[in-house]
PDB file of C-alpha atoms in Angstrom:
ATOM      1  CA  MET A   1      29.824 -12.232  58.558  1.00  0.00           C
ATOM      2  CA  ALA A   2      31.632 -13.708  55.603  1.00  0.00           C
ATOM      3  CA  THR A   3      28.336 -15.071  54.203  1.00  0.00           C
ATOM      4  CA  ASN A   4      26.701 -11.763  54.705  1.00  0.00           C
ATOM      5  CA  GLU A   5      29.373 -10.044  52.712  1.00  0.00           C
ATOM      6  CA  GLN A   6      29.250 -12.773  50.058  1.00  0.00           C
ATOM      7  CA  ASP A   7      25.452 -12.467  49.791  1.00  0.00           C
ATOM      8  CA  PHE A   8      25.658  -8.696  49.618  1.00  0.00           C
ATOM      9  CA  ALA A   9      28.372  -8.827  46.900  1.00  0.00           C
ATOM     10  CA  GLU A  10      26.339 -11.248  44.824  1.00  0.00           C
ATOM     11  CA  SER A  11      23.147  -9.216  45.263  1.00  0.00           C
ATOM     12  CA  LEU A  12      24.817  -5.964  44.275  1.00  0.00           C
ATOM     13  CA  LEU A  13      26.229  -7.490  41.149  1.00  0.00           C
ATOM     14  CA  HIS A  14      22.881  -9.105  40.325  1.00  0.00           C
ATOM     15  CA  ILE A  15      20.989  -5.860  40.803  1.00  0.00           C
ATOM     16  CA  PHE A  16      23.423  -3.964  38.618  1.00  0.00           C
ATOM     17  CA  ASP A  17      23.154  -6.568  35.869  1.00  0.00           C
ATOM     18  CA  ASN A  18      19.477  -7.135  36.092  1.00  0.00           C
ATOM     19  CA  VAL A  19      18.438  -3.513  36.080  1.00  0.00           C
ATOM     20  CA  LEU A  20      20.403  -3.020  32.877  1.00  0.00           C
ATOM     21  CA  LEU A  21      19.027  -6.174  31.356  1.00  0.00           C
ATOM     22  CA  THR A  22      15.448  -5.352  32.239  1.00  0.00           C
ATOM     23  CA  GLU A  23      15.933  -1.855  30.935  1.00  0.00           C
ATOM     24  CA  GLY A  24      17.229  -3.235  27.711  1.00  0.00           C
ATOM     25  CA  MET A  25      14.271  -5.688  27.383  1.00  0.00           C
ATOM     26  CA  ALA A  26      11.746  -3.070  28.214  1.00  0.00           C
ATOM     27  CA  LEU A  27      13.253  -0.834  25.655  1.00  0.00           C
ATOM     28  CA  SER A  28      13.384  -3.442  22.885  1.00  0.00           C
ATOM     29  CA  LYS A  29       9.714  -4.394  23.398  1.00  0.00           C
ATOM     30  CA  GLY A  30       8.514  -0.791  23.783  1.00  0.00           C
ATOM     31  CA  TYR A  31       7.913   2.271  21.606  1.00  0.00           C
ATOM     32  CA  PHE A  32      11.516   3.105  21.346  1.00  0.00           C
ATOM     33  CA  SER A  33      13.160  -0.053  20.132  1.00  0.00           C
ATOM     34  CA  ASP A  34      15.466   1.794  17.808  1.00  0.00           C
ATOM     35  CA  LEU A  35      17.340   3.168  20.814  1.00  0.00           C
ATOM     36  CA  SER A  36      20.203   1.361  22.765  1.00  0.00           C
ATOM     37  CA  ILE A  37      20.603   1.726  26.474  1.00  0.00           C
ATOM     38  CA  ALA A  38      23.669   3.974  25.959  1.00  0.00           C
ATOM     39  CA  GLU A  39      21.656   6.209  23.638  1.00  0.00           C
ATOM     40  CA  LEU A  40      18.831   6.473  26.234  1.00  0.00           C
ATOM     41  CA  HIS A  41      21.380   7.547  28.905  1.00  0.00           C
ATOM     42  CA  THR A  42      22.656  10.107  26.503  1.00  0.00           C
ATOM     43  CA  ILE A  43      19.087  11.363  26.084  1.00  0.00           C
ATOM     44  CA  ASN A  44      18.734  11.306  29.878  1.00  0.00           C
ATOM     45  CA  ALA A  45      21.918  13.408  30.272  1.00  0.00           C
ATOM     46  CA  ILE A  46      20.622  16.079  27.831  1.00  0.00           C
ATOM     47  CA  GLY A  47      17.251  16.317  29.697  1.00  0.00           C
ATOM     48  CA  PRO A  48      13.956  17.624  28.435  1.00  0.00           C
ATOM     49  CA  TYR A  49      14.556  21.274  29.010  1.00  0.00           C
ATOM     50  CA  GLU A  50      17.334  23.719  28.337  1.00  0.00           C
ATOM     51  CA  ALA A  51      19.700  23.075  25.482  1.00  0.00           C
ATOM     52  CA  ARG A  52      23.100  21.889  26.633  1.00  0.00           C
ATOM     53  CA  THR A  53      26.617  22.292  25.389  1.00  0.00           C
ATOM     54  CA  MET A  54      28.548  19.223  24.163  1.00  0.00           C
ATOM     55  CA  THR A  55      31.172  19.682  26.941  1.00  0.00           C
ATOM     56  CA  GLU A  56      28.544  19.886  29.670  1.00  0.00           C
ATOM     57  CA  THR A  57      26.773  16.733  28.404  1.00  0.00           C
ATOM     58  CA  ALA A  58      30.078  14.796  27.867  1.00  0.00           C
ATOM     59  CA  ASN A  59      31.141  15.586  31.413  1.00  0.00           C
ATOM     60  CA  MET A  60      27.867  14.470  32.778  1.00  0.00           C
ATOM     61  CA  LEU A  61      28.280  11.090  31.036  1.00  0.00           C
ATOM     62  CA  GLY A  62      31.959  10.776  31.869  1.00  0.00           C
ATOM     63  CA  ILE A  63      32.910  10.456  28.202  1.00  0.00           C
ATOM     64  CA  THR A  64      34.966  12.711  25.745  1.00  0.00           C
ATOM     65  CA  VAL A  65      33.338  15.270  23.480  1.00  0.00           C
ATOM     66  CA  GLY A  66      34.734  13.150  20.532  1.00  0.00           C
ATOM     67  CA  THR A  67      32.797  10.126  21.675  1.00  0.00           C
ATOM     68  CA  LEU A  68      29.652  12.213  22.362  1.00  0.00           C
ATOM     69  CA  THR A  69      29.798  13.679  18.853  1.00  0.00           C
ATOM     70  CA  VAL A  70      29.472  10.272  17.308  1.00  0.00           C
ATOM     71  CA  ALA A  71      26.589   9.395  19.628  1.00  0.00           C
ATOM     72  CA  ILE A  72      24.811  12.649  18.933  1.00  0.00           C
ATOM     73  CA  ASP A  73      25.326  12.219  15.134  1.00  0.00           C
ATOM     74  CA  ARG A  74      23.316   9.007  15.404  1.00  0.00           C
ATOM     75  CA  LEU A  75      20.657  10.523  17.633  1.00  0.00           C
ATOM     76  CA  VAL A  76      20.188  13.354  15.258  1.00  0.00           C
ATOM     77  CA  LYS A  77      19.774  10.959  12.432  1.00  0.00           C
ATOM     78  CA  LYS A  78      17.168   9.055  14.409  1.00  0.00           C
ATOM     79  CA  LYS A  79      15.366  12.362  15.185  1.00  0.00           C
ATOM     80  CA  TYR A  80      15.772  12.210  18.989  1.00  0.00           C
ATOM     81  CA  VAL A  81      18.129  15.120  19.275  1.00  0.00           C
ATOM     82  CA  GLU A  82      18.645  18.421  17.428  1.00  0.00           C
ATOM     83  CA  ARG A  83      21.721  20.734  17.260  1.00  0.00           C
ATOM     84  CA  GLN A  84      21.447  24.522  17.322  1.00  0.00           C
ATOM     85  CA  ARG A  85      24.158  27.199  17.096  1.00  0.00           C
ATOM     86  CA  ASP A  86      24.299  29.719  19.927  1.00  0.00           C
ATOM     87  CA  THR A  87      22.754  32.920  18.687  1.00  0.00           C
ATOM     88  CA  LYS A  88      25.395  35.051  20.339  1.00  0.00           C
ATOM     89  CA  ASP A  89      28.459  32.848  19.922  1.00  0.00           C
ATOM     90  CA  ARG A  90      28.263  30.971  16.579  1.00  0.00           C
ATOM     91  CA  ARG A  91      31.135  28.746  17.732  1.00  0.00           C
ATOM     92  CA  ILE A  92      29.004  27.144  20.415  1.00  0.00           C
ATOM     93  CA  VAL A  93      26.719  24.267  19.343  1.00  0.00           C
ATOM     94  CA  ARG A  94      23.956  23.328  21.748  1.00  0.00           C
ATOM     95  CA  ILE A  95      21.927  20.075  21.754  1.00  0.00           C
ATOM     96  CA  SER A  96      18.427  19.539  22.907  1.00  0.00           C
ATOM     97  CA  LEU A  97      15.826  16.824  22.693  1.00  0.00           C
ATOM     98  CA  THR A  98      13.195  16.777  19.949  1.00  0.00           C
ATOM     99  CA  ARG A  99       9.572  15.968  20.812  1.00  0.00           C
ATOM    100  CA  GLN A 100      10.369  12.351  20.202  1.00  0.00           C
ATOM    101  CA  GLY A 101      13.482  12.610  22.426  1.00  0.00           C
ATOM    102  CA  LYS A 102      11.443  14.166  25.258  1.00  0.00           C
ATOM    103  CA  LEU A 103       8.916  11.339  25.001  1.00  0.00           C
ATOM    104  CA  ALA A 104      11.736   8.747  25.273  1.00  0.00           C
ATOM    105  CA  TYR A 105      13.083  10.685  28.298  1.00  0.00           C
ATOM    106  CA  ARG A 106       9.695  10.668  29.991  1.00  0.00           C
ATOM    107  CA  MET A 107       9.060   6.924  29.225  1.00  0.00           C
ATOM    108  CA  HIS A 108      12.543   6.017  30.519  1.00  0.00           C
ATOM    109  CA  SER A 109      12.133   7.993  33.806  1.00  0.00           C
ATOM    110  CA  LYS A 110       8.837   6.241  34.198  1.00  0.00           C
ATOM    111  CA  PHE A 111      10.593   2.834  34.016  1.00  0.00           C
ATOM    112  CA  HIS A 112      12.844   3.903  36.928  1.00  0.00           C
ATOM    113  CA  ARG A 113      10.071   5.379  38.914  1.00  0.00           C
ATOM    114  CA  VAL A 114       7.824   2.284  38.596  1.00  0.00           C
ATOM    115  CA  LEU A 115      10.889   0.084  39.558  1.00  0.00           C
ATOM    116  CA  VAL A 116      11.496   2.048  42.758  1.00  0.00           C
ATOM    117  CA  LYS A 117       7.820   2.148  43.618  1.00  0.00           C
ATOM    118  CA  ARG A 118       7.524  -1.623  43.343  1.00  0.00           C
ATOM    119  CA  ILE A 119      10.585  -2.016  45.582  1.00  0.00           C
ATOM    120  CA  MET A 120       9.493   0.603  48.182  1.00  0.00           C
ATOM    121  CA  ASP A 121       5.699  -0.017  48.367  1.00  0.00           C
ATOM    122  CA  PRO A 122       5.829  -3.296  50.397  1.00  0.00           C
ATOM    123  CA  LEU A 123       8.148  -1.678  52.920  1.00  0.00           C
ATOM    124  CA  SER A 124       7.108   0.240  56.027  1.00  0.00           C
ATOM    125  CA  GLU A 125       7.943   3.965  56.116  1.00  0.00           C
ATOM    126  CA  GLU A 126      10.694   3.297  58.613  1.00  0.00           C
ATOM    127  CA  GLU A 127      12.181   0.674  56.373  1.00  0.00           C
ATOM    128  CA  GLN A 128      11.963   2.954  53.403  1.00  0.00           C
ATOM    129  CA  VAL A 129      13.956   5.591  55.259  1.00  0.00           C
ATOM    130  CA  LEU A 130      16.515   3.063  56.338  1.00  0.00           C
ATOM    131  CA  LEU A 131      16.901   1.584  52.813  1.00  0.00           C
ATOM    132  CA  THR A 132      17.146   5.056  51.236  1.00  0.00           C
ATOM    133  CA  GLY A 133      19.939   6.014  53.754  1.00  0.00           C
ATOM    134  CA  MET A 134      21.887   2.899  53.224  1.00  0.00           C
ATOM    135  CA  VAL A 135      21.611   2.957  49.419  1.00  0.00           C
ATOM    136  CA  SER A 136      22.705   6.564  49.400  1.00  0.00           C
ATOM    137  CA  ARG A 137      25.851   5.588  51.469  1.00  0.00           C
ATOM    138  CA  ILE A 138      26.699   2.917  48.928  1.00  0.00           C
ATOM    139  CA  ASP A 139      26.233   5.415  46.221  1.00  0.00           C
ATOM    140  CA  SER A 140      28.634   7.906  47.878  1.00  0.00           C
ATOM    141  CA  TYR A 141      31.219   5.164  48.348  1.00  0.00           C
ATOM    142  CA  VAL A 142      31.078   3.951  44.728  1.00  0.00           C
ATOM    143  CA  GLU A 143      31.102   7.652  43.488  1.00  0.00           C
ATOM    144  CA  GLU A 144      34.261   8.254  45.470  1.00  0.00           C
ATOM    145  CA  GLN A 145      35.917   5.171  44.135  1.00  0.00           C
ATOM    146  CA  TYR A 146      34.981   6.293  40.599  1.00  0.00           C
ATOM    147  CA  LYS A 147      36.487   9.681  41.133  1.00  0.00           C
ATOM    148  CA  LYS A 148      39.687   8.246  42.288  1.00  0.00           C
ATOM    149  CA  TYR A 149      40.049   6.398  39.044  1.00  0.00           C
ATOM    150  CA  SER A 150      38.244   8.645  36.605  1.00  0.00           C
ATOM    151  CA  ASN A 151      40.981  11.371  36.285  1.00  0.00           C
ATOM    152  CA  GLY A 152      43.464   8.817  35.061  1.00  0.00           C
ATOM    153  CA  GLU A 153      40.777   7.167  32.790  1.00  0.00           C
ATOM    154  CA  GLN A 154      39.770  10.508  31.345  1.00  0.00           C
ATOM    155  CA  TYR A 155      43.342  11.090  30.299  1.00  0.00           C
ATOM    156  CA  LYS A 156      43.475   7.535  28.781  1.00  0.00           C
ATOM    157  CA  ARG A 157      40.268   8.062  26.939  1.00  0.00           C
ATOM    158  CA  ILE A 158      41.402  11.292  25.399  1.00  0.00           C
ATOM    159  CA  VAL A 159      44.631   9.690  24.222  1.00  0.00           C
ATOM    160  CA  ARG A 160      42.730   6.691  22.847  1.00  0.00           C
ATOM    161  CA  ASP A 161      40.246   8.918  21.040  1.00  0.00           C
ATOM    162  CA  ASP A 162      42.991  10.933  19.510  1.00  0.00           C
ATOM    163  CA  THR A 163      44.726   7.934  18.192  1.00  0.00           C
ATOM    164  CA  GLU A 164      41.472   6.667  16.769  1.00  0.00           C
ATOM    165  CA  VAL A 165      41.046   9.928  14.971  1.00  0.00           C
TER     166      VAL A 165
ATOM    167  CA  MET B   1     -24.877  21.029  26.136  1.00  0.00           C
ATOM    168  CA  ALA B   2     -21.341  20.021  26.483  1.00  0.00           C
ATOM    169  CA  THR B   3     -20.160  23.567  25.920  1.00  0.00           C
ATOM    170  CA  SER B   4     -22.268  25.116  28.563  1.00  0.00           C
ATOM    171  CA  ARG B   5     -21.330  22.390  30.978  1.00  0.00           C
ATOM    172  CA  LYS B   6     -17.680  22.886  30.597  1.00  0.00           C
ATOM    173  CA  LYS B   7     -18.038  26.654  30.852  1.00  0.00           C
ATOM    174  CA  SER B   8     -19.803  26.427  34.140  1.00  0.00           C
ATOM    175  CA  GLN B   9     -17.252  24.068  35.384  1.00  0.00           C
ATOM    176  CA  VAL B  10     -14.363  26.389  34.457  1.00  0.00           C
ATOM    177  CA  ASP B  11     -16.101  29.365  36.063  1.00  0.00           C
ATOM    178  CA  HIS B  12     -16.900  27.442  39.161  1.00  0.00           C
ATOM    179  CA  ASN B  13     -13.344  26.538  39.744  1.00  0.00           C
ATOM    180  CA  SER B  14     -11.804  29.861  38.882  1.00  0.00           C
ATOM    181  CA  SER B  15     -11.606  31.019  42.472  1.00  0.00           C
ATOM    182  CA  GLU B  16      -9.674  28.044  43.530  1.00  0.00           C
ATOM    183  CA  THR B  17      -6.462  28.893  41.594  1.00  0.00           C
ATOM    184  CA  GLN B  18      -5.271  32.327  40.969  1.00  0.00           C
ATOM    185  CA  GLY B  19      -2.866  31.368  38.166  1.00  0.00           C
ATOM    186  CA  CYS B  20      -5.120  31.995  35.162  1.00  0.00           C
ATOM    187  CA  ALA B  21      -7.968  34.419  34.462  1.00  0.00           C
ATOM    188  CA  PRO B  22     -11.183  32.690  33.772  1.00  0.00           C
ATOM    189  CA  ALA B  23     -10.900  33.537  30.067  1.00  0.00           C
ATOM    190  CA  SER B  24      -7.482  31.949  29.770  1.00  0.00           C
ATOM    191  CA  LYS B  25      -8.624  28.970  31.799  1.00  0.00           C
ATOM    192  CA  GLU B  26     -11.066  28.357  29.012  1.00  0.00           C
ATOM    193  CA  GLU B  27      -8.428  28.751  26.400  1.00  0.00           C
ATOM    194  CA  VAL B  28      -6.275  26.243  28.252  1.00  0.00           C
ATOM    195  CA  PHE B  29      -9.279  23.800  28.490  1.00  0.00           C
ATOM    196  CA  SER B  30      -9.928  23.994  24.801  1.00  0.00           C
ATOM    197  CA  THR B  31      -6.224  23.606  24.046  1.00  0.00           C
ATOM    198  CA  ILE B  32      -6.173  20.344  26.148  1.00  0.00           C
ATOM    199  CA  VAL B  33      -9.417  19.120  24.477  1.00  0.00           C
ATOM    200  CA  GLY B  34      -7.938  19.817  21.005  1.00  0.00           C
ATOM    201  CA  MET B  35      -4.812  17.897  21.841  1.00  0.00           C
ATOM    202  CA  LEU B  36      -6.667  14.890  23.371  1.00  0.00           C
ATOM    203  CA  SER B  37      -9.069  14.795  20.529  1.00  0.00           C
ATOM    204  CA  GLU B  38      -6.208  14.556  18.066  1.00  0.00           C
ATOM    205  CA  LEU B  39      -4.257  12.084  20.120  1.00  0.00           C
ATOM    206  CA  LEU B  40      -7.224   9.730  20.695  1.00  0.00           C
ATOM    207  CA  ASN B  41      -8.980  10.479  17.430  1.00  0.00           C
ATOM    208  CA  MET B  42     -12.287  11.344  19.286  1.00  0.00           C
ATOM    209  CA  PRO B  43     -14.693  14.271  18.782  1.00  0.00           C
ATOM    210  CA  THR B  44     -14.085  17.267  21.112  1.00  0.00           C
ATOM    211  CA  GLU B  45     -17.646  16.932  22.514  1.00  0.00           C
ATOM    212  CA  ARG B  46     -16.484  13.743  24.179  1.00  0.00           C
ATOM    213  CA  PHE B  47     -14.245  15.764  26.644  1.00  0.00           C
ATOM    214  CA  LEU B  48     -15.772  17.587  29.570  1.00  0.00           C
ATOM    215  CA  ALA B  49     -14.031  19.307  32.509  1.00  0.00           C
ATOM    216  CA  GLU B  50     -14.902  16.444  34.810  1.00  0.00           C
ATOM    217  CA  THR B  51     -13.843  13.708  32.340  1.00  0.00           C
ATOM    218  CA  GLU B  52     -11.359  11.460  34.250  1.00  0.00           C
ATOM    219  CA  ILE B  53      -8.280  11.076  32.162  1.00  0.00           C
ATOM    220  CA  PHE B  54      -7.212   7.621  33.221  1.00  0.00           C
ATOM    221  CA  GLU B  55     -10.678   6.228  33.914  1.00  0.00           C
ATOM    222  CA  ASP B  56     -12.803   7.628  31.111  1.00  0.00           C
ATOM    223  CA  LEU B  57     -10.294   7.743  28.267  1.00  0.00           C
ATOM    224  CA  PRO B  58      -8.305   5.046  26.531  1.00  0.00           C
ATOM    225  CA  LEU B  59      -5.065   7.014  27.054  1.00  0.00           C
ATOM    226  CA  ASP B  60      -1.951   4.964  27.268  1.00  0.00           C
ATOM    227  CA  SER B  61       1.279   6.150  28.973  1.00  0.00           C
ATOM    228  CA  LEU B  62       2.855   7.293  25.738  1.00  0.00           C
ATOM    229  CA  GLN B  63      -0.082   9.287  24.776  1.00  0.00           C
ATOM    230  CA  LEU B  64      -0.190  10.772  28.317  1.00  0.00           C
ATOM    231  CA  TYR B  65       3.422  11.892  27.881  1.00  0.00           C
ATOM    232  CA  GLU B  66       2.653  13.219  24.358  1.00  0.00           C
ATOM    233  CA  LEU B  67       0.034  15.440  25.964  1.00  0.00           C
ATOM    234  CA  VAL B  68       2.430  16.482  28.751  1.00  0.00           C
ATOM    235  CA  VAL B  69       5.285  17.246  26.283  1.00  0.00           C
ATOM    236  CA  ASP B  70       3.022  19.220  23.920  1.00  0.00           C
ATOM    237  CA  LEU B  71       1.488  21.161  26.935  1.00  0.00           C
ATOM    238  CA  GLU B  72       4.974  21.974  28.152  1.00  0.00           C
ATOM    239  CA  SER B  73       6.056  23.418  24.837  1.00  0.00           C
ATOM    240  CA  GLN B  74       2.699  25.249  24.172  1.00  0.00           C
ATOM    241  CA  TYR B  75       2.833  27.063  27.555  1.00  0.00           C
ATOM    242  CA  ALA B  76       6.575  27.062  28.127  1.00  0.00           C
ATOM    243  CA  ILE B  77       6.179  25.324  31.443  1.00  0.00           C
ATOM    244  CA  ARG B  78       7.574  22.331  33.310  1.00  0.00           C
ATOM    245  CA  ILE B  79       5.264  19.570  34.342  1.00  0.00           C
ATOM    246  CA  SER B  80       6.808  17.239  37.043  1.00  0.00           C
ATOM    247  CA  ASP B  81       5.851  13.537  37.321  1.00  0.00           C
ATOM    248  CA  GLU B  82       4.480  14.283  40.831  1.00  0.00           C
ATOM    249  CA  ALA B  83       2.125  16.861  39.318  1.00  0.00           C
ATOM    250  CA  ILE B  84       0.963  14.297  36.689  1.00  0.00           C
ATOM    251  CA  GLU B  85       0.274  11.689  39.361  1.00  0.00           C
ATOM    252  CA  LYS B  86      -2.045  13.960  41.195  1.00  0.00           C
ATOM    253  CA  VAL B  87      -4.180  14.712  38.154  1.00  0.00           C
ATOM    254  CA  ARG B  88      -7.559  13.002  37.751  1.00  0.00           C
ATOM    255  CA  THR B  89      -9.836  15.131  35.574  1.00  0.00           C
ATOM    256  CA  ILE B  90      -9.259  17.440  32.640  1.00  0.00           C
ATOM    257  CA  GLN B  91     -10.108  20.299  34.998  1.00  0.00           C
ATOM    258  CA  ASP B  92      -7.192  19.167  37.143  1.00  0.00           C
ATOM    259  CA  VAL B  93      -4.889  19.405  34.097  1.00  0.00           C
ATOM    260  CA  VAL B  94      -6.217  22.972  33.458  1.00  0.00           C
ATOM    261  CA  ASP B  95      -5.461  23.925  37.128  1.00  0.00           C
ATOM    262  CA  MET B  96      -2.053  22.227  36.971  1.00  0.00           C
ATOM    263  CA  ILE B  97      -1.114  24.372  33.867  1.00  0.00           C
ATOM    264  CA  CYS B  98      -2.394  27.556  35.470  1.00  0.00           C
ATOM    265  CA  GLU B  99      -0.452  26.869  38.638  1.00  0.00           C
ATOM    266  CA  ALA B 100       2.732  26.021  36.627  1.00  0.00           C
ATOM    267  CA  GLU B 101       2.417  29.360  34.829  1.00  0.00           C
ATOM    268  CA  GLN B 102       2.620  31.473  37.914  1.00  0.00           C
TER     269      GLN B 102
END
């Protein structure tokens, strides 16, 4: 049992590291080599359709609006994101992806789809259902752990950002 | 020759999907052909309704997404990855857009 747990712990960490590393490598060799993984995840959170508010996007990424503003400034400069003022309420700024941003979004989601397909394809349908169920239980558990910590973290981040400014 | 062929193909399929009138199906077809021709730098005559996008054309995945993103903004529709996977011919793309518009 102990070896099982050890194996599992090692595999989980490996998967986490290697997915990020492979993502990074794929990115640097691909069409969007001027993007970092973090920037790609920001693009992912904005999504290819409706324009989003800064608060909405920051919440989705688990970062402060201050941190997001810096990231968006860079992405606007690189022409992946554009800002528009709300037509009704001029105080609200919305962000959306440019054509180039949408292309990066599509290519990135393809990376994930291909990865999943390669993992799932050799498995039987029964195994696929089993794997999906177990992975989703891991996901729920990790998400729960994150929520336990994130309220405190959020507070810390805000304090830290304020002191930086 | 190419024009008459693509016309008959479009009319032939018009009963299969109710999303677009035959006239607008033709408009969608020529929009797609225009986009493909520009993306691949090939004359419009090269593209027929039955042209297979992945088999007959040198379209890479970035160019495929350029087509998808441009079609989404042209027709204010959303094209899912599942829908893209089902597509084989240019006619399939026309049908996909017409169904998405409904």
